[in-house]
Short mmCIF file of N, CA and C in Angstrom, two decimals:
data_model
loop_
_atom_site.label_atom_id
_atom_site.label_comp_id
_atom_site.label_asym_id
_atom_site.label_seq_id
_atom_site.Cartn_x
_atom_site.Cartn_y
_atom_site.Cartn_z
N ILE A 15 -3.95 2.77 -32.99
CA ILE A 15 -3.65 3.11 -31.60
C ILE A 15 -3.80 1.82 -30.79
N PRO A 16 -2.74 1.44 -30.08
CA PRO A 16 -2.80 0.18 -29.33
C PRO A 16 -3.68 0.25 -28.08
N ASP A 17 -4.06 -0.92 -27.61
CA ASP A 17 -4.83 -1.04 -26.37
C ASP A 17 -3.84 -1.18 -25.22
N ALA A 18 -3.78 -0.19 -24.34
CA ALA A 18 -2.80 -0.17 -23.26
C ALA A 18 -3.34 -0.77 -21.96
N SER A 19 -4.55 -1.26 -21.97
CA SER A 19 -5.19 -1.68 -20.72
C SER A 19 -4.48 -2.84 -20.03
N LEU A 20 -3.73 -3.65 -20.74
CA LEU A 20 -3.04 -4.79 -20.15
C LEU A 20 -1.53 -4.62 -20.12
N TRP A 21 -1.05 -3.43 -20.41
CA TRP A 21 0.40 -3.20 -20.45
C TRP A 21 1.02 -3.27 -19.06
N THR A 22 2.24 -3.76 -19.03
CA THR A 22 3.07 -3.69 -17.82
C THR A 22 3.85 -2.38 -17.86
N SER A 23 4.57 -2.08 -16.81
CA SER A 23 5.39 -0.86 -16.82
C SER A 23 6.49 -0.97 -17.87
N GLU A 24 6.95 -2.19 -18.16
CA GLU A 24 7.94 -2.39 -19.21
C GLU A 24 7.36 -2.07 -20.58
N ASP A 25 6.09 -2.45 -20.80
CA ASP A 25 5.41 -2.14 -22.06
C ASP A 25 5.26 -0.63 -22.24
N VAL A 26 4.92 0.06 -21.17
CA VAL A 26 4.78 1.53 -21.22
C VAL A 26 6.12 2.15 -21.57
N GLN A 27 7.18 1.69 -20.92
CA GLN A 27 8.51 2.21 -21.21
C GLN A 27 8.89 1.95 -22.66
N SER A 28 8.64 0.77 -23.14
CA SER A 28 8.96 0.43 -24.52
C SER A 28 8.19 1.30 -25.51
N TYR A 29 6.92 1.51 -25.27
CA TYR A 29 6.08 2.32 -26.16
C TYR A 29 6.62 3.75 -26.27
N PHE A 30 6.89 4.38 -25.13
CA PHE A 30 7.36 5.76 -25.18
C PHE A 30 8.80 5.86 -25.65
N SER A 31 9.59 4.84 -25.43
CA SER A 31 10.96 4.82 -25.97
C SER A 31 10.92 4.79 -27.49
N ARG A 32 10.03 3.97 -28.04
CA ARG A 32 9.89 3.90 -29.51
C ARG A 32 9.45 5.24 -30.09
N LEU A 33 8.72 6.03 -29.30
CA LEU A 33 8.26 7.34 -29.77
C LEU A 33 9.35 8.42 -29.62
N GLY A 34 10.49 8.05 -29.03
CA GLY A 34 11.59 9.00 -28.90
C GLY A 34 11.71 9.65 -27.53
N PHE A 35 11.01 9.12 -26.56
CA PHE A 35 11.04 9.68 -25.20
C PHE A 35 11.77 8.72 -24.25
N GLU A 36 13.00 8.35 -24.58
CA GLU A 36 13.74 7.35 -23.81
C GLU A 36 13.90 7.75 -22.34
N GLU A 37 14.34 8.98 -22.10
CA GLU A 37 14.58 9.44 -20.73
C GLU A 37 13.28 9.47 -19.93
N GLN A 38 12.24 10.01 -20.53
CA GLN A 38 10.95 10.11 -19.86
C GLN A 38 10.33 8.72 -19.66
N ALA A 39 10.55 7.83 -20.62
CA ALA A 39 10.03 6.46 -20.51
C ALA A 39 10.65 5.75 -19.32
N ALA A 40 11.94 5.99 -19.11
CA ALA A 40 12.60 5.38 -17.95
C ALA A 40 12.00 5.92 -16.65
N LEU A 41 11.63 7.19 -16.63
CA LEU A 41 11.01 7.77 -15.44
C LEU A 41 9.62 7.17 -15.20
N LEU A 42 8.88 6.94 -16.27
CA LEU A 42 7.57 6.30 -16.14
C LEU A 42 7.73 4.91 -15.54
N ARG A 43 8.73 4.17 -16.00
CA ARG A 43 8.97 2.83 -15.47
C ARG A 43 9.41 2.91 -14.01
N HIS A 44 10.28 3.87 -13.70
CA HIS A 44 10.75 4.05 -12.32
C HIS A 44 9.56 4.31 -11.38
N ASN A 45 8.57 5.02 -11.88
CA ASN A 45 7.36 5.31 -11.10
C ASN A 45 6.31 4.20 -11.19
N GLU A 46 6.69 3.09 -11.84
CA GLU A 46 5.83 1.91 -11.97
C GLU A 46 4.48 2.22 -12.61
N ILE A 47 4.52 3.03 -13.66
CA ILE A 47 3.30 3.36 -14.40
C ILE A 47 3.03 2.23 -15.39
N ASP A 48 1.97 1.48 -15.16
CA ASP A 48 1.59 0.42 -16.09
C ASP A 48 0.42 0.92 -16.95
N GLY A 49 -0.09 0.06 -17.81
CA GLY A 49 -1.16 0.46 -18.71
C GLY A 49 -2.40 0.99 -18.02
N PRO A 50 -2.95 0.24 -17.04
CA PRO A 50 -4.14 0.75 -16.35
C PRO A 50 -3.90 2.11 -15.67
N SER A 51 -2.72 2.28 -15.08
CA SER A 51 -2.40 3.57 -14.44
C SER A 51 -2.31 4.67 -15.49
N LEU A 52 -1.68 4.33 -16.61
CA LEU A 52 -1.50 5.29 -17.70
C LEU A 52 -2.86 5.80 -18.19
N LEU A 53 -3.80 4.87 -18.31
CA LEU A 53 -5.12 5.23 -18.83
C LEU A 53 -5.93 6.08 -17.86
N LEU A 54 -5.50 6.15 -16.60
CA LEU A 54 -6.19 6.98 -15.61
C LEU A 54 -5.52 8.33 -15.39
N MET A 55 -4.38 8.55 -16.01
CA MET A 55 -3.62 9.77 -15.75
C MET A 55 -4.30 11.01 -16.33
N LYS A 56 -4.25 12.07 -15.56
CA LYS A 56 -4.76 13.37 -15.98
C LYS A 56 -3.59 14.25 -16.41
N ARG A 57 -3.90 15.36 -17.04
CA ARG A 57 -2.85 16.25 -17.52
C ARG A 57 -1.92 16.70 -16.40
N ASN A 58 -2.48 17.05 -15.26
CA ASN A 58 -1.66 17.53 -14.15
C ASN A 58 -0.72 16.43 -13.62
N ASP A 59 -1.15 15.18 -13.70
CA ASP A 59 -0.28 14.08 -13.28
C ASP A 59 1.00 14.05 -14.11
N VAL A 60 0.86 14.26 -15.40
CA VAL A 60 2.00 14.19 -16.30
C VAL A 60 2.80 15.48 -16.29
N VAL A 61 2.12 16.60 -16.41
CA VAL A 61 2.81 17.89 -16.53
C VAL A 61 3.33 18.39 -15.19
N GLY A 62 2.57 18.19 -14.12
CA GLY A 62 2.95 18.77 -12.85
C GLY A 62 3.63 17.84 -11.87
N ASN A 63 3.20 16.60 -11.81
CA ASN A 63 3.63 15.73 -10.73
C ASN A 63 4.74 14.75 -11.08
N MET A 64 5.09 14.61 -12.34
CA MET A 64 6.08 13.61 -12.73
C MET A 64 7.51 14.14 -12.74
N GLY A 65 7.66 15.46 -12.66
CA GLY A 65 9.00 16.02 -12.69
C GLY A 65 9.60 16.08 -14.08
N LEU A 66 8.75 16.05 -15.10
CA LEU A 66 9.21 16.12 -16.48
C LEU A 66 9.29 17.57 -16.93
N LYS A 67 10.14 17.84 -17.90
CA LYS A 67 10.17 19.17 -18.50
C LYS A 67 8.86 19.39 -19.24
N LEU A 68 8.43 20.64 -19.31
CA LEU A 68 7.10 20.96 -19.84
C LEU A 68 6.89 20.46 -21.27
N GLY A 69 7.83 20.72 -22.17
CA GLY A 69 7.66 20.32 -23.58
C GLY A 69 7.43 18.84 -23.74
N PRO A 70 8.35 18.00 -23.27
CA PRO A 70 8.14 16.56 -23.39
C PRO A 70 6.90 16.08 -22.63
N ALA A 71 6.61 16.68 -21.49
CA ALA A 71 5.44 16.27 -20.70
C ALA A 71 4.16 16.48 -21.48
N VAL A 72 4.03 17.61 -22.15
CA VAL A 72 2.83 17.90 -22.94
C VAL A 72 2.72 16.92 -24.11
N LYS A 73 3.83 16.63 -24.77
CA LYS A 73 3.82 15.68 -25.89
C LYS A 73 3.43 14.28 -25.41
N ILE A 74 3.99 13.87 -24.28
CA ILE A 74 3.65 12.56 -23.73
C ILE A 74 2.17 12.52 -23.35
N TYR A 75 1.68 13.59 -22.74
CA TYR A 75 0.26 13.62 -22.37
C TYR A 75 -0.63 13.51 -23.61
N ASN A 76 -0.23 14.14 -24.70
CA ASN A 76 -1.02 14.03 -25.94
C ASN A 76 -1.08 12.58 -26.41
N HIS A 77 0.02 11.85 -26.28
CA HIS A 77 0.01 10.42 -26.64
C HIS A 77 -0.88 9.64 -25.67
N ILE A 78 -0.81 9.98 -24.40
CA ILE A 78 -1.65 9.30 -23.40
C ILE A 78 -3.13 9.53 -23.71
N ARG A 79 -3.48 10.76 -24.09
CA ARG A 79 -4.88 11.07 -24.43
C ARG A 79 -5.35 10.22 -25.61
N ARG A 80 -4.49 10.02 -26.60
CA ARG A 80 -4.86 9.16 -27.72
C ARG A 80 -5.12 7.74 -27.26
N LEU A 81 -4.27 7.25 -26.35
CA LEU A 81 -4.48 5.90 -25.81
C LEU A 81 -5.78 5.83 -25.01
N GLN A 82 -6.09 6.88 -24.27
CA GLN A 82 -7.30 6.90 -23.44
C GLN A 82 -8.57 6.97 -24.27
N THR A 83 -8.52 7.63 -25.39
CA THR A 83 -9.74 7.82 -26.21
C THR A 83 -9.79 6.86 -27.40
N ARG A 84 -8.98 5.85 -27.39
CA ARG A 84 -8.87 4.87 -28.45
C ARG A 84 -10.23 4.32 -28.81
#
């Protein structure tokens, strides 16, 4: 599990694109979510406030949790 603490928003987009979330990764970049922001995100931030569909949002949040608990 990589260390996301120094990631730029481009790094976040690249990481989630490689995982198969190209559309959602572009939205994360559009919202300027960088590594430090990503590591502070709560479930409601991803599922409720990002405008993502529920299925992909939950999967993305699960990846974020892994990065947070690395």
